[in-house]
Structure formats: C-alpha cells, structure tokens
Short mmCIF file of C-alpha atoms in Angstrom, two decimals:
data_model
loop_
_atom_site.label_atom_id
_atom_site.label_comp_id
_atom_site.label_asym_id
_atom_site.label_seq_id
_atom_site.Cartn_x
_atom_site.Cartn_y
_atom_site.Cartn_z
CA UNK A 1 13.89 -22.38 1.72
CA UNK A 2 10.48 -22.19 2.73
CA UNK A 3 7.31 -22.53 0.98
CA UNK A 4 3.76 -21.59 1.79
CA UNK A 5 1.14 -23.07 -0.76
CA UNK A 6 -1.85 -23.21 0.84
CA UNK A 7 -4.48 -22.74 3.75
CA UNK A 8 -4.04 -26.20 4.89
CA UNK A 9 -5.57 -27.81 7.64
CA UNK A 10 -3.83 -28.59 11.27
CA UNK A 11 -0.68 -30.47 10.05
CA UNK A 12 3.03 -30.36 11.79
CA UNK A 13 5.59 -31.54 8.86
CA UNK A 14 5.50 -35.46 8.37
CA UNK A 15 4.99 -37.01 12.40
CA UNK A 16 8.75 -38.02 12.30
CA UNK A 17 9.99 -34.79 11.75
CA UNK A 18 11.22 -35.13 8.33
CA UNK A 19 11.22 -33.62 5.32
CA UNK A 20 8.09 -34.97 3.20
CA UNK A 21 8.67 -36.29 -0.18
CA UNK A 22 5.58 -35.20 -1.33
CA UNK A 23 6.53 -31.79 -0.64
CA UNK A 24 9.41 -31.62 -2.16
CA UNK A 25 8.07 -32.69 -5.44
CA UNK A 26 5.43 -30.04 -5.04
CA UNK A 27 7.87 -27.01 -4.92
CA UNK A 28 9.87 -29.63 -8.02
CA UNK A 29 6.50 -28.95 -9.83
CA UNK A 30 7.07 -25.16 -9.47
CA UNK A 31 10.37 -24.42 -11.43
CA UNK A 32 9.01 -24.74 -15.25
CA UNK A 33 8.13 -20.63 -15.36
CA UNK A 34 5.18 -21.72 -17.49
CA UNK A 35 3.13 -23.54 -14.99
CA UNK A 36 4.77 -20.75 -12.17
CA UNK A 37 2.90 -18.45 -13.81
CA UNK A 38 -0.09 -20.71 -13.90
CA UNK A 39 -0.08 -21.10 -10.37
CA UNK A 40 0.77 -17.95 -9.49
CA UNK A 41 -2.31 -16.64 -11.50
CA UNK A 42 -5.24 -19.38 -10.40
CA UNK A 43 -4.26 -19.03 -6.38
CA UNK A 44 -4.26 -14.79 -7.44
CA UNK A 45 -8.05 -15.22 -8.11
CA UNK A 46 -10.74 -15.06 -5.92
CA UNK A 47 -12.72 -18.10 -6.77
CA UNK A 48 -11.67 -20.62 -9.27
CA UNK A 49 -10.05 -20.85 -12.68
CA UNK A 50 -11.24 -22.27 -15.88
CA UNK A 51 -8.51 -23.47 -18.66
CA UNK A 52 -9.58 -21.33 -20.81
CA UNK A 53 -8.83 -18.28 -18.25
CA UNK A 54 -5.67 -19.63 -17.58
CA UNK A 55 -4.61 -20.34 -21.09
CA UNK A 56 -5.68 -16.78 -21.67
CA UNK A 57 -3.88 -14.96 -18.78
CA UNK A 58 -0.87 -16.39 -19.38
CA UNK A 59 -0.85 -16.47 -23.32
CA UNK A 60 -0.58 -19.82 -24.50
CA UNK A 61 -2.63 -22.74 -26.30
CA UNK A 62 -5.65 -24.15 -23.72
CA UNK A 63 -4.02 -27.48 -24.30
CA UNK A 64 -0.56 -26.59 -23.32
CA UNK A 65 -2.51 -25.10 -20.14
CA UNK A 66 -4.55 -27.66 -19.30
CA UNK A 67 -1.25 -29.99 -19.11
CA UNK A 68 0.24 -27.75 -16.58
CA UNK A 69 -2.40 -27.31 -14.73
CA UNK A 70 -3.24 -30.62 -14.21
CA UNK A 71 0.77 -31.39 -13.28
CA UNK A 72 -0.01 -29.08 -10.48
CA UNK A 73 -2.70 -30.71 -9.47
CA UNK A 74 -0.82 -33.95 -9.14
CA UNK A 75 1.49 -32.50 -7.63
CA UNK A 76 -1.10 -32.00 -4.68
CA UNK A 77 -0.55 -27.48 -5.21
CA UNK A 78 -3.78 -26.91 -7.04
CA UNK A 79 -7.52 -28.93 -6.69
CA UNK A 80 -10.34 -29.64 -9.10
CA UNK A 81 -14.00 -29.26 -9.47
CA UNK A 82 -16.39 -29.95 -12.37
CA UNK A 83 -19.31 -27.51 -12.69
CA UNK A 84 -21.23 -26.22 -15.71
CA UNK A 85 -20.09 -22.36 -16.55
CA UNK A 86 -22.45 -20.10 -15.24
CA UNK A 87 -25.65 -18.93 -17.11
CA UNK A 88 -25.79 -22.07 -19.23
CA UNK A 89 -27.70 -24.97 -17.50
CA UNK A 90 -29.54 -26.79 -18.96
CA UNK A 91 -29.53 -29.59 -21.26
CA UNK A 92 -27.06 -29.75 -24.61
CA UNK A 93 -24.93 -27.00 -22.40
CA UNK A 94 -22.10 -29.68 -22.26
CA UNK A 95 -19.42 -31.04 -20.39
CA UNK A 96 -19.33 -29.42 -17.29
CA UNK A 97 -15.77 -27.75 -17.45
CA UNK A 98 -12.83 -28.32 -14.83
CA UNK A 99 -11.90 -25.73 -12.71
CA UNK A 100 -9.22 -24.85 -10.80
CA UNK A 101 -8.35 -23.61 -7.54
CA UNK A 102 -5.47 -23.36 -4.41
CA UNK A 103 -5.50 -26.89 -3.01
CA UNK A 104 -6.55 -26.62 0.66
CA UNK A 105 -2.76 -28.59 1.43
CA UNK A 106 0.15 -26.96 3.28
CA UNK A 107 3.34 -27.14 1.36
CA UNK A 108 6.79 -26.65 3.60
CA UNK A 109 9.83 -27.30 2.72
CA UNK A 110 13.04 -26.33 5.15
CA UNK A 111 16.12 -27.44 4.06
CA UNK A 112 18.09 -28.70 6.16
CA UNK A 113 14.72 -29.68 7.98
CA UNK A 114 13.84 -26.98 10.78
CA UNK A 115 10.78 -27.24 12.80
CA UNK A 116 9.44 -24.09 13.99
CA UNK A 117 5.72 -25.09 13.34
CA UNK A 118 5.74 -26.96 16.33
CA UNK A 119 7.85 -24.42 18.48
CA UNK A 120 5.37 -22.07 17.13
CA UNK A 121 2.55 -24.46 18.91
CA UNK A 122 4.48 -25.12 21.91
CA UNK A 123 5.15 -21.28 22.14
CA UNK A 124 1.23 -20.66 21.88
CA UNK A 125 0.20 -23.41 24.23
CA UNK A 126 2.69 -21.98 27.02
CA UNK A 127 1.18 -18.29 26.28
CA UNK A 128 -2.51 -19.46 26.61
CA UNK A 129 -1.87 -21.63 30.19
CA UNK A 130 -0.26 -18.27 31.69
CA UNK A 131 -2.35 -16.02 30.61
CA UNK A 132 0.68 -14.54 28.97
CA UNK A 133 -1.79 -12.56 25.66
CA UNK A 134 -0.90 -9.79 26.45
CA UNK A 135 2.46 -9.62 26.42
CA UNK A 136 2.53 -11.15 22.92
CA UNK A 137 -0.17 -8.95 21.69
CA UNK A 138 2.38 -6.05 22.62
CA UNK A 139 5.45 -7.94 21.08
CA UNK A 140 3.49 -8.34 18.00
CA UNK A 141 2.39 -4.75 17.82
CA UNK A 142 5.90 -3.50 18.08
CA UNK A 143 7.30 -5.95 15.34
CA UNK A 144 4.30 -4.61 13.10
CA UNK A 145 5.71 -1.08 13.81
CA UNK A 146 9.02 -1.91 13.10
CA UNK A 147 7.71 -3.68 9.58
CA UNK A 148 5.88 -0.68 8.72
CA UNK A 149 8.52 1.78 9.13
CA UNK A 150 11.38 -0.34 7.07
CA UNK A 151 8.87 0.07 4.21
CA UNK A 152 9.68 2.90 2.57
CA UNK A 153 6.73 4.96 1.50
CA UNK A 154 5.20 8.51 0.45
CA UNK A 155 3.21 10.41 2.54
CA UNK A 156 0.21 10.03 2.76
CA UNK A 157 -0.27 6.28 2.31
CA UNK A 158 -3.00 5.34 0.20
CA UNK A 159 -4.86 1.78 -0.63
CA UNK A 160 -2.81 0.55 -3.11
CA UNK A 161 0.81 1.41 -1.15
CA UNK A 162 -0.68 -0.29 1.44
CA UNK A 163 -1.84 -3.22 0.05
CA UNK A 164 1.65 -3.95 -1.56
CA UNK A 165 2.81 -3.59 1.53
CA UNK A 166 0.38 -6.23 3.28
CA UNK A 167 0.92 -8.53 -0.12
CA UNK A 168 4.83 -8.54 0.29
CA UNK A 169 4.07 -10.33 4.25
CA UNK A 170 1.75 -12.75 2.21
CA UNK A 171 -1.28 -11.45 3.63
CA UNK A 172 -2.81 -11.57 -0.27
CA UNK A 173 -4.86 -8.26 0.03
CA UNK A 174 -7.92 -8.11 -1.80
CA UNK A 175 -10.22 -4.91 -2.55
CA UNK A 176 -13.91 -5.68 -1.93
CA UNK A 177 -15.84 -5.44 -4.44
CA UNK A 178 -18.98 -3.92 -2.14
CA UNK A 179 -16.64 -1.92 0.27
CA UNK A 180 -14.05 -0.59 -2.27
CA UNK A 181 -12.51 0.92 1.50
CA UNK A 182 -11.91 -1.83 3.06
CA UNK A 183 -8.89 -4.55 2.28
CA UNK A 184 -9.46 -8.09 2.77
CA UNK A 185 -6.92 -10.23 3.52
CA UNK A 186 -7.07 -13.56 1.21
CA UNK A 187 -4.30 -15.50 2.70
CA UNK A 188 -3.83 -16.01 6.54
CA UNK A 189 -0.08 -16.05 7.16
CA UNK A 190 -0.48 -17.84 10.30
CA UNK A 191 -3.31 -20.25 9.23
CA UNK A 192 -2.39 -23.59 11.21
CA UNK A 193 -1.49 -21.71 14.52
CA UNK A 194 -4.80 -19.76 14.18
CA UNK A 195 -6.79 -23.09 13.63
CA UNK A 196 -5.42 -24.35 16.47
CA UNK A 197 -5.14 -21.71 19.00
CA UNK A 198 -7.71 -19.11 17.29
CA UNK A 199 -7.97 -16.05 19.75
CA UNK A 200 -4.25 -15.91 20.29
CA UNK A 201 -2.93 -16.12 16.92
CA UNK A 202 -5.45 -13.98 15.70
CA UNK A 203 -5.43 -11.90 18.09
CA UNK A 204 -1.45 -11.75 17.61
CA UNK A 205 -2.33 -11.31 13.75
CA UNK A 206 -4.11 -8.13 14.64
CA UNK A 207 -1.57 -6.36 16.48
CA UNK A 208 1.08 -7.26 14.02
CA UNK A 209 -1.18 -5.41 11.46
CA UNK A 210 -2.32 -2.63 14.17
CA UNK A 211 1.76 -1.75 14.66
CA UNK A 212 2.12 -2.19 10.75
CA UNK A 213 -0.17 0.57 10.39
CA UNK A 214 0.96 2.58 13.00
CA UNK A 215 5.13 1.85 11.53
CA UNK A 216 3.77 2.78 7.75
CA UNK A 217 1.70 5.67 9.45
CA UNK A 218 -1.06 4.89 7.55
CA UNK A 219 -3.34 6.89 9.87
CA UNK A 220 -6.19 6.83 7.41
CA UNK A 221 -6.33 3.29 7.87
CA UNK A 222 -8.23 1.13 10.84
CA UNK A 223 -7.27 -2.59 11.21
CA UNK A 224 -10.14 -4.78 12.81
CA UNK A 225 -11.23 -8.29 13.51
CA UNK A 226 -13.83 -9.73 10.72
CA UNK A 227 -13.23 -12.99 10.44
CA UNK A 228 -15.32 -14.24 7.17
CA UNK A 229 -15.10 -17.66 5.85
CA UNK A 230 -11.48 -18.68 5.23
CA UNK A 231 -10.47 -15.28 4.68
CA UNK A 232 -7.81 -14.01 7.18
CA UNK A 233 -9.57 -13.00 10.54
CA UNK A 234 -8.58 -9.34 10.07
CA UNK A 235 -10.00 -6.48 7.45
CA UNK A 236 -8.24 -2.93 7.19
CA UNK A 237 -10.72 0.04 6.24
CA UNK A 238 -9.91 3.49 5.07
CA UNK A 239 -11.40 5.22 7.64
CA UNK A 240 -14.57 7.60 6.63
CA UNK A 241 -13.18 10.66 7.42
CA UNK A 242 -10.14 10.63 5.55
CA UNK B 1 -27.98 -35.18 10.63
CA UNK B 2 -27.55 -38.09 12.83
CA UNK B 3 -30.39 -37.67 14.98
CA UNK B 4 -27.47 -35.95 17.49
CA UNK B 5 -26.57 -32.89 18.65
CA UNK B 6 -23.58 -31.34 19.98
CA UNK B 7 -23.44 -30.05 23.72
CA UNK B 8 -21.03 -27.39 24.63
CA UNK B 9 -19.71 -26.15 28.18
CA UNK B 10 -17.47 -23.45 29.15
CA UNK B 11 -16.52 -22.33 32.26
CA UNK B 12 -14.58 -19.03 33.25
CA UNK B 13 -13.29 -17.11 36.23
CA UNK B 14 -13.52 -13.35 35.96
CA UNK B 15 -11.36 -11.09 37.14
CA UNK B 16 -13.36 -8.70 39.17
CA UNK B 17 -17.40 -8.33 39.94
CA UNK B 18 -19.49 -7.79 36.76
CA UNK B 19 -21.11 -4.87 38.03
CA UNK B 20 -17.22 -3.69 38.22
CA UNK B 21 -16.09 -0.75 36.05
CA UNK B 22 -13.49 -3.61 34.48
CA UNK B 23 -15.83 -5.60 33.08
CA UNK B 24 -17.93 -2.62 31.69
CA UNK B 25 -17.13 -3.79 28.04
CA UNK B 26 -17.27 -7.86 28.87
CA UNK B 27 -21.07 -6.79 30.13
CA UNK B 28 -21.72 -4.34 27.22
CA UNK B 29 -20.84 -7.53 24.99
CA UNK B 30 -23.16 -9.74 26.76
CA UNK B 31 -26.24 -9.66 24.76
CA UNK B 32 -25.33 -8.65 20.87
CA UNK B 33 -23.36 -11.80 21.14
CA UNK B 34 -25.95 -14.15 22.65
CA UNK B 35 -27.86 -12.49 19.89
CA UNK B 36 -25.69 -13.56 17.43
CA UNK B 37 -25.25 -16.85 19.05
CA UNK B 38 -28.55 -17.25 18.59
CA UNK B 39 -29.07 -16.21 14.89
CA UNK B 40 -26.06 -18.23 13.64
CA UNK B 41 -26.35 -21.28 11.58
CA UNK B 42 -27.16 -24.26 13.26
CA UNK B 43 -27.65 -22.69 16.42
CA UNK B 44 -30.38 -25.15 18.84
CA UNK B 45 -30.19 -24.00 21.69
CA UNK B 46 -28.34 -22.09 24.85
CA UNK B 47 -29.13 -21.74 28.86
CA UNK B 48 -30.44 -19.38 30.48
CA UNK B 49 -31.05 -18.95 34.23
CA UNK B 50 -35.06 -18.63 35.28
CA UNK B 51 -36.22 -15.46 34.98
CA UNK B 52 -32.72 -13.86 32.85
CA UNK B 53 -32.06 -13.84 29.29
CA UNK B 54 -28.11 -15.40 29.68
CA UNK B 55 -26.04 -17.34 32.25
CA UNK B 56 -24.64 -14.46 33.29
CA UNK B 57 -25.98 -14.89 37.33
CA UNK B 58 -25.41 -18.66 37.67
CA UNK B 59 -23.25 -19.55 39.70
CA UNK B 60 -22.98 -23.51 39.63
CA UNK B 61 -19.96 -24.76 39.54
CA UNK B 62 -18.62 -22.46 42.27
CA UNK B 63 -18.97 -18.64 43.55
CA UNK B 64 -16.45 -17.36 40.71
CA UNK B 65 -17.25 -19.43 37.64
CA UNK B 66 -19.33 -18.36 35.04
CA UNK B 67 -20.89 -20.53 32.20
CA UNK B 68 -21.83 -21.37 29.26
CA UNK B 69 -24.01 -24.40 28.20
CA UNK B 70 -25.17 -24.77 24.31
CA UNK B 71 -26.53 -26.73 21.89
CA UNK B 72 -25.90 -26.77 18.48
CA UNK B 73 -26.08 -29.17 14.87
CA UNK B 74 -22.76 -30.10 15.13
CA UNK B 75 -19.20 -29.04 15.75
CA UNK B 76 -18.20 -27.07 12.64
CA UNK B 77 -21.20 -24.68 13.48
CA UNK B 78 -20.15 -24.67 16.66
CA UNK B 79 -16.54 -23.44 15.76
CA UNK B 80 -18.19 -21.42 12.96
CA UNK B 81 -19.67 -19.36 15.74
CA UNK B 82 -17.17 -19.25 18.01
CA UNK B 83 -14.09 -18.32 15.96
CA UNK B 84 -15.46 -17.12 12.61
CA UNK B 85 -17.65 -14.39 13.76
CA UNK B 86 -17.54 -11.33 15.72
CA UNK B 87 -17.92 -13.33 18.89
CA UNK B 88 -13.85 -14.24 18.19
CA UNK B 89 -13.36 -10.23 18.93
CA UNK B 90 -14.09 -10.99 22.61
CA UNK B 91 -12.42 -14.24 23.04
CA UNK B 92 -9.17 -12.15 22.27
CA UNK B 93 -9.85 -9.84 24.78
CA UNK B 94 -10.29 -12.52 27.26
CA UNK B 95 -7.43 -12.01 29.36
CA UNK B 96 -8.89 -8.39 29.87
CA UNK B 97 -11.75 -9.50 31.81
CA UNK B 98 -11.28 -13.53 32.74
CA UNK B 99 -8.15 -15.11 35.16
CA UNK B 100 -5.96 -17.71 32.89
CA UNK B 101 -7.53 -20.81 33.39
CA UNK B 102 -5.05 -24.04 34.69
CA UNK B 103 -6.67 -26.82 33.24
CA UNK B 104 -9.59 -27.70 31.33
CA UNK B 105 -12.43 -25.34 30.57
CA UNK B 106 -14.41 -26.37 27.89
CA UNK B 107 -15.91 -29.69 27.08
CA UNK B 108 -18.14 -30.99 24.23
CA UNK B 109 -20.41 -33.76 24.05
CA UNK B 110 -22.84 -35.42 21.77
CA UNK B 111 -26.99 -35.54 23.03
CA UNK B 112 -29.52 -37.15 21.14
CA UNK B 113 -31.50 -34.27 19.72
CA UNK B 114 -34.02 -32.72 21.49
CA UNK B 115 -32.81 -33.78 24.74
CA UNK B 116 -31.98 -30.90 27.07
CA UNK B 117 -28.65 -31.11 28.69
CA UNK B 118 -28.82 -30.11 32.59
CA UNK B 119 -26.10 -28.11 34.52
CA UNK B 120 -25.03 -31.43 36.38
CA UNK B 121 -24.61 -33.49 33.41
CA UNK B 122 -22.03 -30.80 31.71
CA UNK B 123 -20.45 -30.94 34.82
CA UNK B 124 -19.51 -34.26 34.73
CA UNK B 125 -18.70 -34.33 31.18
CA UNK B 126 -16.06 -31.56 31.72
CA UNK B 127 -14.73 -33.67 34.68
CA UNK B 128 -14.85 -36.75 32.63
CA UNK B 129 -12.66 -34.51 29.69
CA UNK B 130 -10.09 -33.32 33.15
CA UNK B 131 -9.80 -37.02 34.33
CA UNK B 132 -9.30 -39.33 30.80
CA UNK B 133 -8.82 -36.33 28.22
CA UNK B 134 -10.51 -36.51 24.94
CA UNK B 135 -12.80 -39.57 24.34
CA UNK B 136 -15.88 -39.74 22.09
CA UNK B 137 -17.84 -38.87 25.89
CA UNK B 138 -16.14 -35.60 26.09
CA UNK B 139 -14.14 -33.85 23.93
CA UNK B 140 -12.81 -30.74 22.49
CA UNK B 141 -12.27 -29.28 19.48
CA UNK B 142 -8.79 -30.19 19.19
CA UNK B 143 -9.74 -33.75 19.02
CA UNK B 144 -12.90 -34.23 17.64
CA UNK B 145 -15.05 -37.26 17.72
CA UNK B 146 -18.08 -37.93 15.44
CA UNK B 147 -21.32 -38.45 16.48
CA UNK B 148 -22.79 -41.63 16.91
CA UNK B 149 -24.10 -43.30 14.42
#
C-alpha cells in the first residue's frame, strides 16, 4: 500500500528505515468516507478551501465539516491559514476565516516497509556521476509510450481524454484558466527526487510524458518544460494548428 | 536580509569548441538566459570577462572549464532561478553539450553584501567544498547553511 499525500519537502521514510507512526495514522485518518471526500475535494482545488466550501461540496452541516477537516489537519494531511475572505477588509468584517489546504508533508506508507525512495536517490546519484541522462531520458520515453498505448482511447485524443489520462498517473492536470490549451500539471509525481536531483528527474519527467503522448498518439499535443512555482516542471499544450 | 549575500560558482567542461556546430544550441542559449538571470528576483549580480557580456571566454580554472560566478539575495532565489525557470530547460540538456563531471562542480558561499567576489576566491571556496564537503564556508544546495548572523 502506498500513499502519496503531498508535495513534501526532501524526506527518506523515518532515518531508521521504518515505518513512521505518524504516517500510519495519517492514511487511519482517511477511511471515514466523509472526511475522504473532504480531502479529496480541498487538495482537488487550486488554492485553498473555506468550511463553508467544503461543507457545501460535499453536502453536509459546516459544523460536521469543520470537525473533519480539522481531524485531517491533526492528522498532519491538510494545513491551515487564517485570512479575511476576499473583498471584505476592513473593520467589523470579522473573524478572519480558516482555510484549508494540502499540507506541504509527504505521507508513505509500504507495508511490509520497502524503501525505494532511497534506491530511487541512489539510482539518480549513480546516473548524474556517469553522465548516464541520456540513457534514462530514453528509458523513460519508452515507458511513457508503453503507458500511453495501454490506455485505451478514441481517435483523435482531445483535452479532456488526455487529462484523465495524465490524472490516473497522479500528475493532477489542471486547465489554465488564461491558456484554456495548455494543461498544467498540479501534482509532481516525482517531487522529492526532483528537489533533489532537479534536471534529471525532471528531465526524466518529461520524457515519460513526451512517450505518453507519443503511446496515446495524442499528436495534437506538445509536452514542454515550464516549471512555475510548485507546479510540476512540465506543461502539455494543444498545439495551434490542430 | 542579513547584510549577506550568497556567492555562487560553477564550473563545466564542454564537450567540443563553442564555435563547434555541437554546441550551436548551448551558444544560441547563452544570452536569453543571462538575460533572465539577470531579471529574476533577487538577482545582484554575475561576472563577466572585460570587454564581453558573459563568462563565456574565461578560461581560469584551466583551458577546458567554463564558469559561472554570481551573486544573489540568498539561496532560495538562487534555486528559484536555477531550477524553476526556463534556465532548468538547459540544465537537462547538459549532457548534450558538457562532459559528466567526477567530483564537485558547484560551490556556494556567503559575502557580505556589496563585496565583489574575485575568480581566485571562488576557487578556493570550491576546493575548500572538494577537500571538507559542506561547511557553512562552502556549501551546496543539498546542504544548506544560513547566513551569518
């Protein structure tokens, strides 16, 4: 079993190699379907969450919300920030309200405890000291091929196909809202490698998705490197002549 | 800030001449991404050999290493820079132009602000990084030290 929460910072599971309790009681936190679909819908957003929204989107009392929102947040899967709604500064505007958002912690849980983060590191740090890029870059292009052509799809693929597509490798694909052609990726899949060893796992990253194109032939479609804020360094764009 | 800046070295070896058909595309890179160097947030300051608008042509630390030497506010916009913007489109194409390096081949340091860092100073502060690793005299980003107080 393995679970992804979050766009953590550099962190290998606890320094002894174990299992972390804390972890465990995270995904714990997870199986009341209620406060699933909680999470499920503030880490879905784009910026962060009010109770109100999240009482709303799920269809249940703000109190009963707020209660299972702020498990999660104990439970280290979701953070907090006070600010006043927007558009109503001021004084006598009131409290400012609590909002929610993904917690910037990494959540993995392998059971029986497996350790491929740090092979994953090891792997990387051997690549980069023999100048070995390329031959990954090419491995990772082929696996995206092969990912893209088990999906099943019509012809011709379009945004939407596509971004299920990227969304069922965890990618999180977002429409902009200013370039309604061009899929951002929310979630980086590969986020602690690429902090550590950026060119290489991103790098990797976009051959995966170059192949994954290629596999789904998605021709219409142009992977690239845009790395923007804490996004995922790469942004696919329906190309203009198609 | 702390009243310090962050110094920054690199050092590469390229795989053929830069005038070389090869490194057609390294060259062609050269200056939009010194110019975006230069525009980026917390950007201070970068060398440049007499007379040139990059580093391109110096040849200090030996006949087949380029450089880099920058300042800038502090590490994040530093890292900002280097891995969060367009210039992170070249460093993946590194191995296209620049020989695998064995060893260490970047270093980072903390300068008072204003001061100037000199090509023999990052020198030493990139053998200092080869000969004890990371300490808060040279570093990487990997392990990062703060700056003083």
């Amino acid at each position: 079993m393995v679970v992804h929460s979050a766009r953590g910072g550099q962190r290998f599971l606890a320094d002894n190699g174990e299992v972390d309790e804390a972890d465990i009681d995270a995904v714990g936190a997870l199986a009341d379907p209620l406060r699933r679909r909680l999470y499920e819908y503030v880490v879905g957003r784009e910026g962060e969450t009010s109770r109100a929204e999240a009482a709303e989107a799920v269809g249940v009392q703000r109190t009963l919300a707020a209660f299972h929102l702020d498990r999660l947040v104990e439970a280290g899967l979701l953070a907090t920030s006070r600010r006043k709604p927007s558009g109503r500064g001021g004084p006598g505007s009131g409290r400012p309200a609590k909002l929610y958002r993904r917690a910037d912690r990494q959540v993995d849980v392998h059971l029986p405890p497996r350790d491929y983060e740090t092979a994953a590191h090891l792997l990387a740090e051997a690549v980069q000291r023999s100048g070995a890029e390329e031959a990954l870059y090419a491995a990772a292009r082929a696996e995206g091929s092969r990912r893209g052509s088990a999906a099943p799809a019509e012809r011709p693929v379009d945004l939407d196909r596509l971004g299920e597509l990227l969304a069922g490798l965890g990618y999180e694909p977002a429409a902009e809202a200013e370039e309604p052609r061009t899929l951002r990726l929310r979630n980086c899949p590969f986020h602690t490698l690429a902090r550590a060893f950026p060119p290489l796992a991103c790098g990797m990253n976009l051959e995966l998705l170059r192949g994954l194109l290629e596999g789904a032939r998605a021709e219409g479609f142009t992977a690239r490197m845009a790395p923007r804020g804490e996004h995922c360094c790469v942004a696919i764009s329906k190309n203009k002549n198609s | 800030m702390s009243g310090h800046h962050l110094a920054q070295l690199n050092v590469g070896t390229l795989k053929a001449p830069l005038d070389s058909p090869a490194l057609a595309d390294f060259v062609a890179l050269l200056d939009p991404v010194n110019a975006l160097a230069d525009a980026s947030p917390g950007f201070v300051w970068r060398f440049r050999s007499e007379g040139t608008d990059d580093a391109t042509s110096e040849r200090f630390f030996g006949d087949d290493l380029i450089l880099n030497l920058s300042v800038w506010e502090s590490v994040e916009a530093l890292w900002e820079f280097t891995y969060r913007s367009d210039h992170l489109d070249a460093l993946r194409r590194r191995r296209e132009w620049m020989v695998p390096m064995t060893g260490r081949f970047l270093v980072l340091w903390w300068i008072p602000a204003g001061h100037v860092p000199t090509l023999a100073e990052a020198g030493e502060r990139l053998d200092l990084l080869r000969e004890k690793g990371p300490t808060e005299h040279a570093f990487d980003f990997r392990t990062r030290f703060p700056a003083p107080a």
